[in-house]
Coordinates of N, CA and C and ligand atoms in Angstrom, one line a residue:
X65 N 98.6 56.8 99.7 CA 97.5 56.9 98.8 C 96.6 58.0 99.2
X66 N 96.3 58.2 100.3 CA 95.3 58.8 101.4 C 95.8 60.3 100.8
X67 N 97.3 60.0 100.9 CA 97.7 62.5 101.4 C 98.0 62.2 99.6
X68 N 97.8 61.4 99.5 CA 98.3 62.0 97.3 C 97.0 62.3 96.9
X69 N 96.1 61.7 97.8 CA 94.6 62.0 96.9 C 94.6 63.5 97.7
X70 N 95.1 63.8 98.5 CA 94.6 65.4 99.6 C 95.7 66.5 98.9
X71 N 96.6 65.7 98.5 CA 97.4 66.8 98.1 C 97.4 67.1 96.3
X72 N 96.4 66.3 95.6 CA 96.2 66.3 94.3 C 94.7 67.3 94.5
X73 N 93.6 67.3 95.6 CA 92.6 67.5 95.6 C 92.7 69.6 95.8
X74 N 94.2 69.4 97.0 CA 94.4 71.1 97.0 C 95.0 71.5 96.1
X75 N 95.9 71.3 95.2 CA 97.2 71.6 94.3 C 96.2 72.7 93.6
X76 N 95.2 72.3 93.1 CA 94.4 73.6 91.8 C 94.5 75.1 93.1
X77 N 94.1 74.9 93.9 CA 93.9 76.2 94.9 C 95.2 77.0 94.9
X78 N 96.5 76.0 94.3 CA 97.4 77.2 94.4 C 97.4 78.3 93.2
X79 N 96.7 77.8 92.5 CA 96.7 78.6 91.3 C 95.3 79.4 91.2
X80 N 94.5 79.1 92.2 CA 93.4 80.0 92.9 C 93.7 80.8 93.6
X81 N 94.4 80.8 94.1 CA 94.7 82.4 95.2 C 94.8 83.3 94.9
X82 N 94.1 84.2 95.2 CA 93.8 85.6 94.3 C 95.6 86.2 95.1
X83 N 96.1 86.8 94.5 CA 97.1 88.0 94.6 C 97.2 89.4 94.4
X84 N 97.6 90.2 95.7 CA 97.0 91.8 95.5 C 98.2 91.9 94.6
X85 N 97.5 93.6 94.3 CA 98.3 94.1 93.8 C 99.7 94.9 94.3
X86 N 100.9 95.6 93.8 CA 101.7 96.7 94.0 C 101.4 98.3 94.4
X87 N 101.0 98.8 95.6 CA 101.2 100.5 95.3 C 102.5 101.2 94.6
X88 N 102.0 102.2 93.7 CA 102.9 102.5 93.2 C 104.7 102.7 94.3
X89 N 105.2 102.7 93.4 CA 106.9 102.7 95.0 C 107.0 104.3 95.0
X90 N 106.5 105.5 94.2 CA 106.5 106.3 94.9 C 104.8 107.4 94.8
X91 N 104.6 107.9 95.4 CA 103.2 108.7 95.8 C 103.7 109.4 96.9
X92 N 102.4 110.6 96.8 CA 102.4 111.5 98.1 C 100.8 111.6 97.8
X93 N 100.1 112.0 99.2 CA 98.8 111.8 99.6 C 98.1 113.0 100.7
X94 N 97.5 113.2 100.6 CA 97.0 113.9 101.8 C 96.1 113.0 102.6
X95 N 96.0 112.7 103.7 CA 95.5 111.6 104.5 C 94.6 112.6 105.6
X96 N 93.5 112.1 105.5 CA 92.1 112.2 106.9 C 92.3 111.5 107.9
X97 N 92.6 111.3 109.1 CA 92.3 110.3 110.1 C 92.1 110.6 111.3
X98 N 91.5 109.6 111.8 CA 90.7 109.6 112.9 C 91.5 108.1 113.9
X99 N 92.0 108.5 114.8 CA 92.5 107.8 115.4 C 91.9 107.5 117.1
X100 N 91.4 106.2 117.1 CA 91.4 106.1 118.8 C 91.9 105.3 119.4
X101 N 92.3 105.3 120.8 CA 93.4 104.7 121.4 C 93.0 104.1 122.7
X102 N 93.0 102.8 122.9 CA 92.9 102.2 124.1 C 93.8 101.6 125.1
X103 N 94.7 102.3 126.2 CA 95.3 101.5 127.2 C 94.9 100.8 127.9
X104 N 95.0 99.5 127.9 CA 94.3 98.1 128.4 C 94.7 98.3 129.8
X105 N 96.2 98.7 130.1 CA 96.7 98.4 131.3 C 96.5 99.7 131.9
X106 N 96.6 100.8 131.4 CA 96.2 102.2 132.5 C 94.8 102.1 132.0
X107 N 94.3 101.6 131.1 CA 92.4 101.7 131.3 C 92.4 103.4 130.8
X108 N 93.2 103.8 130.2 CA 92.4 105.3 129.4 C 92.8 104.9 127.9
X109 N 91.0 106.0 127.5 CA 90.9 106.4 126.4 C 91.5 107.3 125.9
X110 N 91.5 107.2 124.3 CA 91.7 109.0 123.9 C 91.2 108.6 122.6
X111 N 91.3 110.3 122.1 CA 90.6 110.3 120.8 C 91.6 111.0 119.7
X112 N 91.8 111.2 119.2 CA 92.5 112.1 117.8 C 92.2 112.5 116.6
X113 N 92.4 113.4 115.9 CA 91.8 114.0 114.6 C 93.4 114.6 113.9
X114 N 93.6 113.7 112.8 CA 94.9 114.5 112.3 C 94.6 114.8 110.6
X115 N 95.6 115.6 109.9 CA 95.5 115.5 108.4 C 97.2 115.1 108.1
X116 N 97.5 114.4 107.5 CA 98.8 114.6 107.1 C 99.0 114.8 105.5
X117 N 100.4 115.5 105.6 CA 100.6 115.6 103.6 C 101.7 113.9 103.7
X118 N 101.5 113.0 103.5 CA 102.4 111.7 103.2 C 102.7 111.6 101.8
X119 N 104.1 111.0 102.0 CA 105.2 111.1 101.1 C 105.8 109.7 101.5
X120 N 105.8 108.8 100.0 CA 106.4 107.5 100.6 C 107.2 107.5 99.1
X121 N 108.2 106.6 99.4 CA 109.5 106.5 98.0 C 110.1 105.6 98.3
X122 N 109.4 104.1 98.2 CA 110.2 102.6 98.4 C 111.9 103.1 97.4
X123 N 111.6 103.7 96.2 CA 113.6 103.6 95.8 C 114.0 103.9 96.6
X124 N 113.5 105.4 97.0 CA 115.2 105.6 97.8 C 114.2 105.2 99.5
X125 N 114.5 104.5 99.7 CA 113.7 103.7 101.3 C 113.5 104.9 102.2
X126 N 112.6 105.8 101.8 CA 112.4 106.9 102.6 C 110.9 107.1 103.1
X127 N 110.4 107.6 104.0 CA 109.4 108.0 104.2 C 109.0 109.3 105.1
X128 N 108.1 109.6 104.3 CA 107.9 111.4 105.4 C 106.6 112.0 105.5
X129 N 106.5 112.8 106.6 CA 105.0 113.1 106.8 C 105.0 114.3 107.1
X130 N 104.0 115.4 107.1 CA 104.0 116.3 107.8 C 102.4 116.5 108.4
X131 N 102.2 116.5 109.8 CA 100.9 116.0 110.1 C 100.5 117.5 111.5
X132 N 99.0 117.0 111.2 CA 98.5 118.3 111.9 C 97.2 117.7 113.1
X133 N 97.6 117.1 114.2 CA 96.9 116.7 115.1 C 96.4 117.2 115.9
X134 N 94.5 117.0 116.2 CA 94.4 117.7 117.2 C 93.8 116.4 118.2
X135 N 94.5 116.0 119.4 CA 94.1 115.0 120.4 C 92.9 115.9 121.1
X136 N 91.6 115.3 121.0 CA 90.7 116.2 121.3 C 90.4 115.5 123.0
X137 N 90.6 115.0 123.5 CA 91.4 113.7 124.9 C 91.6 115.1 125.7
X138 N 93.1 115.2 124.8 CA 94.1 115.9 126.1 C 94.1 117.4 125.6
X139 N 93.2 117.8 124.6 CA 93.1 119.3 123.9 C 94.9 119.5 123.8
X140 N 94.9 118.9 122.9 CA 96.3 119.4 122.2 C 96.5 119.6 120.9
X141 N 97.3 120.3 120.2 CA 97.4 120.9 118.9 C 98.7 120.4 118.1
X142 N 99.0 119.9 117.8 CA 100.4 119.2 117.6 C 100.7 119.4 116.3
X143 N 101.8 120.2 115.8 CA 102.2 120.4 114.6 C 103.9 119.2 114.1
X144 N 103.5 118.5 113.7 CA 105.0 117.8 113.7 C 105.4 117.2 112.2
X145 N 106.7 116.6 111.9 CA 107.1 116.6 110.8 C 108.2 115.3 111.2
X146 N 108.0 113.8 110.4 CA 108.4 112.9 110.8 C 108.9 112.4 109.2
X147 N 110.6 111.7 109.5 CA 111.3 111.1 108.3 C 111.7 110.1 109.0
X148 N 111.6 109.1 108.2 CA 111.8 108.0 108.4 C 113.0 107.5 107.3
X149 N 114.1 107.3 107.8 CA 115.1 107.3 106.4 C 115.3 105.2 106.9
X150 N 114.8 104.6 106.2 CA 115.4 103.2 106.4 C 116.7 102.5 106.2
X151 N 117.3 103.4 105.1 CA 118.4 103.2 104.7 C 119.8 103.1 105.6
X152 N 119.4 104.4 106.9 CA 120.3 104.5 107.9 C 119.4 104.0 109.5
X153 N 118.5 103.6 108.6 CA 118.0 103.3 110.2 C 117.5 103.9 111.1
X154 N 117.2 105.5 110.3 CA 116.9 106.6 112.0 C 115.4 106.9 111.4
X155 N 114.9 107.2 112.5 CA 113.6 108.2 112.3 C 113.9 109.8 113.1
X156 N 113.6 110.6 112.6 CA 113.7 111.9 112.7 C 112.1 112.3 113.2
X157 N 112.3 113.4 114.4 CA 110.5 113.5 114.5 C 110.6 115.2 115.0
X158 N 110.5 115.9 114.4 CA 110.5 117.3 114.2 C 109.6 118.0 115.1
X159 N 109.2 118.7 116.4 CA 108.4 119.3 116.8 C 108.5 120.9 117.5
X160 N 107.6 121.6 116.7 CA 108.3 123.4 117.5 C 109.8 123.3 117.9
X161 N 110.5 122.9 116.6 CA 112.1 122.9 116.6 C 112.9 122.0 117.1
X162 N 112.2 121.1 117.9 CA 112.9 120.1 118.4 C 113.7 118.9 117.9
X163 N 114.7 118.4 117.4 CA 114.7 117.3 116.5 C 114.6 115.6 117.7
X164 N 114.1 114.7 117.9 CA 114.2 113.6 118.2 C 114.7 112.4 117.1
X165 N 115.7 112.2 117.7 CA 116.1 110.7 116.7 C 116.4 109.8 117.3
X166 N 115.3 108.8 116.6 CA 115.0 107.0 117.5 C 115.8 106.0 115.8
X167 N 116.1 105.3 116.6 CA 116.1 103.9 116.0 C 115.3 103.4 115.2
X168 N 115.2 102.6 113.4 CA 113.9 102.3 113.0 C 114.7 100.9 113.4
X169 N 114.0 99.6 113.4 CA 114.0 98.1 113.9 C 113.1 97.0 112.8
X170 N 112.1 97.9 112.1 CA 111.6 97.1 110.7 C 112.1 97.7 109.5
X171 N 111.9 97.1 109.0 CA 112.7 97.2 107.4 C 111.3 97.8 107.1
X172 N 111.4 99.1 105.6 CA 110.5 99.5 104.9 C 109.8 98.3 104.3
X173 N 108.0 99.0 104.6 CA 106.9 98.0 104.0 C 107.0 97.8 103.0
X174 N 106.9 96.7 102.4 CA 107.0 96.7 100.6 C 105.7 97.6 100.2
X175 N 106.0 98.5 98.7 CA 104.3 98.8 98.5 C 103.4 97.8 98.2
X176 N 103.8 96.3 97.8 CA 102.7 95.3 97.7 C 102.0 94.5 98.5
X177 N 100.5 94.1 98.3 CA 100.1 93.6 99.2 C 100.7 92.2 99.5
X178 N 100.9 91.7 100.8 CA 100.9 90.9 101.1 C 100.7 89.6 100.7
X179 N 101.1 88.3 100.1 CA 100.8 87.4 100.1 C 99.7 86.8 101.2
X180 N 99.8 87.1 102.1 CA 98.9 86.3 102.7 C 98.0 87.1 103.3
X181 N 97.2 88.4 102.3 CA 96.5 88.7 102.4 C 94.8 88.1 102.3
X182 N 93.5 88.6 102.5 CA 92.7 87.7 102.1 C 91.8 89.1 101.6
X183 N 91.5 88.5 100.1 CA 90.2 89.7 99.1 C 88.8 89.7 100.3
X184 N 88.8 91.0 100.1 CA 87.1 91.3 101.1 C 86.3 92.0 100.5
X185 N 86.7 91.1 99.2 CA 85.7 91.5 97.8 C 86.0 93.0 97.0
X186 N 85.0 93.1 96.0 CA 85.0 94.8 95.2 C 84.1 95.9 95.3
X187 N 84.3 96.5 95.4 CA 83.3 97.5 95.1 C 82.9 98.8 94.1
X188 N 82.1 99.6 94.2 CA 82.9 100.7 93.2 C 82.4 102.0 94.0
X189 N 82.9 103.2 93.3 CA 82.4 104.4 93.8 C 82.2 105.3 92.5
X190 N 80.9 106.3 92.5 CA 80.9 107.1 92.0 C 82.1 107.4 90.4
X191 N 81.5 107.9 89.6 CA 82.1 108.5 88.6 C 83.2 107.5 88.0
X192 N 82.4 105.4 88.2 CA 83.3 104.5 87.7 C 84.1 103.6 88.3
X193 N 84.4 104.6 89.4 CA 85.8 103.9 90.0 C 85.8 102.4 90.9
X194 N 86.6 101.8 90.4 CA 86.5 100.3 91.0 C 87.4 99.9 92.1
X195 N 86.8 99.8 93.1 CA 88.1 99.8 94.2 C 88.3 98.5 94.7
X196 N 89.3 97.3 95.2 CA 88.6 96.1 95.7 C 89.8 96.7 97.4
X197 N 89.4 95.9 98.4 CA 89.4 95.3 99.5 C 90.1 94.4 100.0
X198 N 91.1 94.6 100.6 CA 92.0 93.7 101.3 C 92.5 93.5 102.8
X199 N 92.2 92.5 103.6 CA 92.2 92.2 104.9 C 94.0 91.8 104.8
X200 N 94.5 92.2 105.9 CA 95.9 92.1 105.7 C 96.1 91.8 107.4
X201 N 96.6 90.6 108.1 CA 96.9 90.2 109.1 C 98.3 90.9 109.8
X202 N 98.5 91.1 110.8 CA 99.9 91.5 111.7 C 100.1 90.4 112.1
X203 N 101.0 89.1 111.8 CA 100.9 87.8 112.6 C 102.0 87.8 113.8
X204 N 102.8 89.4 113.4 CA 104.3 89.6 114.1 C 103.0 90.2 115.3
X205 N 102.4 91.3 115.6 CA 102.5 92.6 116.5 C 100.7 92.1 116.8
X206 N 100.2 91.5 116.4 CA 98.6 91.0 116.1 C 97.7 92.2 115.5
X207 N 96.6 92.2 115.3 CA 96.0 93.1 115.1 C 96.0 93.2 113.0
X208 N 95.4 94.0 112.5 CA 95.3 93.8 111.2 C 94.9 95.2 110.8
X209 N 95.0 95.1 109.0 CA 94.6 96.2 108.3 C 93.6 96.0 107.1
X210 N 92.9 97.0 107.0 CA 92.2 96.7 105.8 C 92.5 97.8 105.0
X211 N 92.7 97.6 104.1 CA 93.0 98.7 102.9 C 91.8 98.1 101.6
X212 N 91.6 99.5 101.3 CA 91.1 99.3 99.9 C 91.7 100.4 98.9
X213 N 92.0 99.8 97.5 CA 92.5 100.1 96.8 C 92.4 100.1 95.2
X214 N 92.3 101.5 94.7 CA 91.5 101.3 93.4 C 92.2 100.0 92.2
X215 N 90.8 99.3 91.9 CA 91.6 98.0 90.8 C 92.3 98.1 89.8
X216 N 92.0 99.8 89.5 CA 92.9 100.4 88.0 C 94.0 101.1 88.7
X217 N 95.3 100.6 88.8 CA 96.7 101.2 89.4 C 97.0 101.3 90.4
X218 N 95.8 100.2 90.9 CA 96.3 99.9 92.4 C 96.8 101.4 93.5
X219 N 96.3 102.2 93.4 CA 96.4 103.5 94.4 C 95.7 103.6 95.6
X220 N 95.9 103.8 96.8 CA 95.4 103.9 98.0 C 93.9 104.8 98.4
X221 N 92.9 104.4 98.7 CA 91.8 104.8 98.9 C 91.5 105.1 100.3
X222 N 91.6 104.1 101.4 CA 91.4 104.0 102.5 C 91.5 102.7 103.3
X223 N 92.3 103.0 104.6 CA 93.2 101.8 105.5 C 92.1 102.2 106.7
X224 N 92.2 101.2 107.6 CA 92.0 101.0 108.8 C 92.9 100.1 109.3
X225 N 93.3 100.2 110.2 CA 94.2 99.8 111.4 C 93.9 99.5 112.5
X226 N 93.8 98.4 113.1 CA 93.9 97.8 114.5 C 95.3 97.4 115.2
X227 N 95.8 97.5 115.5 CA 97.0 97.0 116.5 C 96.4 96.2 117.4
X228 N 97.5 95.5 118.0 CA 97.3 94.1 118.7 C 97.4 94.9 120.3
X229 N 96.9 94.7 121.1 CA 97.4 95.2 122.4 C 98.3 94.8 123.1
X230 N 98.6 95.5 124.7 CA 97.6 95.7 125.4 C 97.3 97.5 125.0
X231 N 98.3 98.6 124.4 CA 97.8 99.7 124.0 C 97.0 99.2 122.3
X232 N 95.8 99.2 122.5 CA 94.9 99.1 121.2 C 94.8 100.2 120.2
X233 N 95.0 100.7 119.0 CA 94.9 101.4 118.6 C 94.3 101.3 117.0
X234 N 93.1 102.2 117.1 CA 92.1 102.0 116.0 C 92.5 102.9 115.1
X235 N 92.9 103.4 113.7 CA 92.9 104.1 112.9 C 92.5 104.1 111.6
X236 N 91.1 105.3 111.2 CA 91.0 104.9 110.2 C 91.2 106.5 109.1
X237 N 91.9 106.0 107.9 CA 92.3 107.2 106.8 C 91.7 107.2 105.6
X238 N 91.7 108.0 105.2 CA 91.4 108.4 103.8 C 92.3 109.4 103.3
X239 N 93.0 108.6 101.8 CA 93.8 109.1 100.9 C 93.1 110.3 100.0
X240 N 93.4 111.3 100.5 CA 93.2 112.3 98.7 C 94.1 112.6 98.4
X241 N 93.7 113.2 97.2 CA 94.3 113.6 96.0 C 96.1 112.5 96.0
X242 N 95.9 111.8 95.9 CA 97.0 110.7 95.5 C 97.9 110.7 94.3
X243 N 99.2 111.3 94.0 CA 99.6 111.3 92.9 C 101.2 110.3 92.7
X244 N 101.2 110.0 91.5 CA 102.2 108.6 91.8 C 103.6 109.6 91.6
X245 N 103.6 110.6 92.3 CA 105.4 111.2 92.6 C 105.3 112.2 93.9
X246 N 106.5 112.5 94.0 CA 106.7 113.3 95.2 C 106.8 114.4 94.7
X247 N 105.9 114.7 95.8 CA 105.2 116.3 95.3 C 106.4 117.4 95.7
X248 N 106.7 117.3 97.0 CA 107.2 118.2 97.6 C 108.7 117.2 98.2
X249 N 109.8 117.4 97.5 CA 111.1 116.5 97.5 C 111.6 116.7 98.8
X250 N 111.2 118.5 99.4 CA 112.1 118.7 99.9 C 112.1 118.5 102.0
X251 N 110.5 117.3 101.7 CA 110.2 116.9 102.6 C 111.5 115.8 103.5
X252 N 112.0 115.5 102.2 CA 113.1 113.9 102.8 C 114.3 114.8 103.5
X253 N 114.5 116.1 103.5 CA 116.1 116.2 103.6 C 116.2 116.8 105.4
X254 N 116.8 115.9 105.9 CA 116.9 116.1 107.4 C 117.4 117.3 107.9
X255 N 116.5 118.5 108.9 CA 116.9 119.5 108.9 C 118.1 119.4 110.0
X256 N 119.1 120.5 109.8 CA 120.5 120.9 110.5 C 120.0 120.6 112.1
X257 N 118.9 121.1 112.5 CA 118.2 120.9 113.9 C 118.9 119.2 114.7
X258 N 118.5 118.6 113.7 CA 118.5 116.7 114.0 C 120.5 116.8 113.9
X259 N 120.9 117.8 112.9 CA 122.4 117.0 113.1 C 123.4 117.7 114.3
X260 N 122.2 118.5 115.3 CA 123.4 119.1 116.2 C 123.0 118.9 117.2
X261 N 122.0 117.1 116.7 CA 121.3 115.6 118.1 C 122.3 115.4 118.9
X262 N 122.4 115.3 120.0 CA 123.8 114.7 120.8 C 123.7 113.2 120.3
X263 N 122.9 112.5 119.7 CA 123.2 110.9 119.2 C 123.3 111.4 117.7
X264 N 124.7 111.5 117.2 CA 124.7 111.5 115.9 C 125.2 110.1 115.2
X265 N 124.5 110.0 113.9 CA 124.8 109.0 113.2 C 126.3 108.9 112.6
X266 N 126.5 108.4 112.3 CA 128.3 108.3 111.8 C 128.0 109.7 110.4
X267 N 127.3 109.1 109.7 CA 127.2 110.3 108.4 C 127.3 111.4 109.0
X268 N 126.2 112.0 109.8 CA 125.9 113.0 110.1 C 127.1 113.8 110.6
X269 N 127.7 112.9 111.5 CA 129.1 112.9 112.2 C 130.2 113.8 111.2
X270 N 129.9 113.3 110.3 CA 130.8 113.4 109.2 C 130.6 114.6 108.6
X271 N 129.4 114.6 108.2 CA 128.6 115.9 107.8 C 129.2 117.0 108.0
X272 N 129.6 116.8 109.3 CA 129.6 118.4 110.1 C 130.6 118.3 110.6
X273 N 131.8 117.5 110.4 CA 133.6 117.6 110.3 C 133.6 118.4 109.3
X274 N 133.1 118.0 107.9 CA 133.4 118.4 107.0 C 133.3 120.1 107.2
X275 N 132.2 120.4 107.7 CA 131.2 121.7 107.4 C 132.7 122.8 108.6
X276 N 133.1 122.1 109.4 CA 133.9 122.7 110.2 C 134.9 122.8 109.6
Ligands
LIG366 C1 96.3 112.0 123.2 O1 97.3 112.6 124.1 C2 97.6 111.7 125.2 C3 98.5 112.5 126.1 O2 99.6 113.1 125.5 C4 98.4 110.5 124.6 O3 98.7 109.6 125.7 C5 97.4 109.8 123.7 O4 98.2 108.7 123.1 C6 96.9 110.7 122.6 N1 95.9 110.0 121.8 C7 96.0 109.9 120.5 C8 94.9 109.1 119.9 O5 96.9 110.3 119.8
LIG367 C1 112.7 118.1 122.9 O1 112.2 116.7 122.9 C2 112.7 115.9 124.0 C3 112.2 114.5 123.7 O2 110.9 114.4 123.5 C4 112.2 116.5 125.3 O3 112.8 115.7 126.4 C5 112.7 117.9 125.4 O4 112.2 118.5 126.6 C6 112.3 118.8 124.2 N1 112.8 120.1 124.3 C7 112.2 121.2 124.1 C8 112.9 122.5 124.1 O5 111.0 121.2 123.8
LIG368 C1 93.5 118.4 96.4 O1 93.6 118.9 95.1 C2 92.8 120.0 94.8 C3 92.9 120.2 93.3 O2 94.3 120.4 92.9 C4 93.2 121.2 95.6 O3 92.3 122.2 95.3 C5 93.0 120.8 97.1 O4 93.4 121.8 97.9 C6 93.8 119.5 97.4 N1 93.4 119.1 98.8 C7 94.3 118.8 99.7 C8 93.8 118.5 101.0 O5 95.5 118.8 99.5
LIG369 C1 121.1 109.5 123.1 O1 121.5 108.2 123.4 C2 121.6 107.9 124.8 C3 122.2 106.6 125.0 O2 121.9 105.7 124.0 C4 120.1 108.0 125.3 O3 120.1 107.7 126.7 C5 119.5 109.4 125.1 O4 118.2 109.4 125.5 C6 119.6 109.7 123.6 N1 119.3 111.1 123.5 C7 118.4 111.6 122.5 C8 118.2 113.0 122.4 O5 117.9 110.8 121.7

């Protein structure tokens, strides 16, 4: 009698839960960010300043960046170009000609928010725009995200990022000029550099039987 009255008293709340919205499945962005970094266990800081052109395309499970970092820490200048292909599982990380290829181990983010996100309310900006706010937990890695996101078409405004430690890592971005297609296609296509990696993927493998 006791849990029928407790479970008749929550039941309406399921139909109260606010649910985010979808980012579009494909956009490219130019991103601001400011990144800082704390190792718990070596006890150093650092600081970072990057811009990236980002390119994301839940169809084809791809993702790509080309980013211009200056770690103002270690005075370094870092020009690099990172693809993330999910589909095969690799990440590609491009630097002054170098190809690196790692392992990806998560499945591509869905563009939707999270179910078990929590609203951190609305707001607006200038010239109309209505943006609302969403707190989004890490319950795998700890640490969380907040994104805000305009309420008309659900398009990316600006994230912050905490990771879980013991390396802490604070990041926060701002999306411009945000358009819902890929601007620049020819960001996805893995340069010949990565396929002459001494770890090649079976495709790749293949690739370059053929080409011989
Ligand atoms: C800055 O560079 C150092 C040395 O390469 C690196 O350990 C650190 O992670 C970088 N910091 C950021 C915020 O990228
Ligand atoms: C290319 O990257 C790998 C892995 O980061 C590094 O060990 C190697 O020294 C780099 N090679 C050149 C020529 O920069
Ligand atoms: C954003 O778009 C405007 C108008 O097309 C352009 O002038 C500007 O260079 C773009 N900014 C970036 C950072 O891509
Ligand atoms: C290639 O794979 C081997 C063994 O898995 C690994 O030790 C090596 O670091 C990898 N090399 C590159 C360039 O990724």
């Amino acid at each position: 009698m006791y849990s029928f009255v407790i479970v008749c008293a929550l039941l309406p709340c399921l139909f109260c839960v606010a649910r985010g919205c979808c980012l579009p499945t494909q956009y490219s962005a130019n991103l601001v960010e400011t990144t800082g970094e704390y190792n718990r266990d070596l006890d150093v800081a650092s600081l970072a300043y990057s811009t990236r052109d980002y390119f994301y395309d839940y169809t084809g499970k791809q993702i790509a960046y080309r980013e211009k970092k200056d770690n103002a820490t270690a005075h370094t200048k870092i020009d690099s170009w990172v693809i993330f292909k999910y589909s095969t599982g690799k990440k590609y990380t491009i630097i002054s000609n170098n190809c690196t290829t790692d392992d990806l181990t998560d499945d591509m983010e869905s563009p939707c928010i999270p179910d078990d996100a929590t609203p951190f309310g609305d707001h607006s900006y200038p010239a109309g725009i209505k943006a609302s706010i969403w707190y989004i937990p890490d319950h795998v890695q700890g640490g969380n995200k907040r994104l805000s996101v305009t309420k008309d078409g659900c398009m990316p405004l600006s994230l912050s990022i905490i990771t879980g430690g013991s390396d802490y890592i604070l990041r926060s971005s701002l999306y411009q000029n945000v358009t819902t297609k890929i601007t620049d296609p020819s960001v996805f296509t893995v340069p010949d550099i990565c396929k002459h990696d001494s770890n090649l993927s079976d495709t790749l493998y293949y690739d370059r039987l053929e080409e011989n």
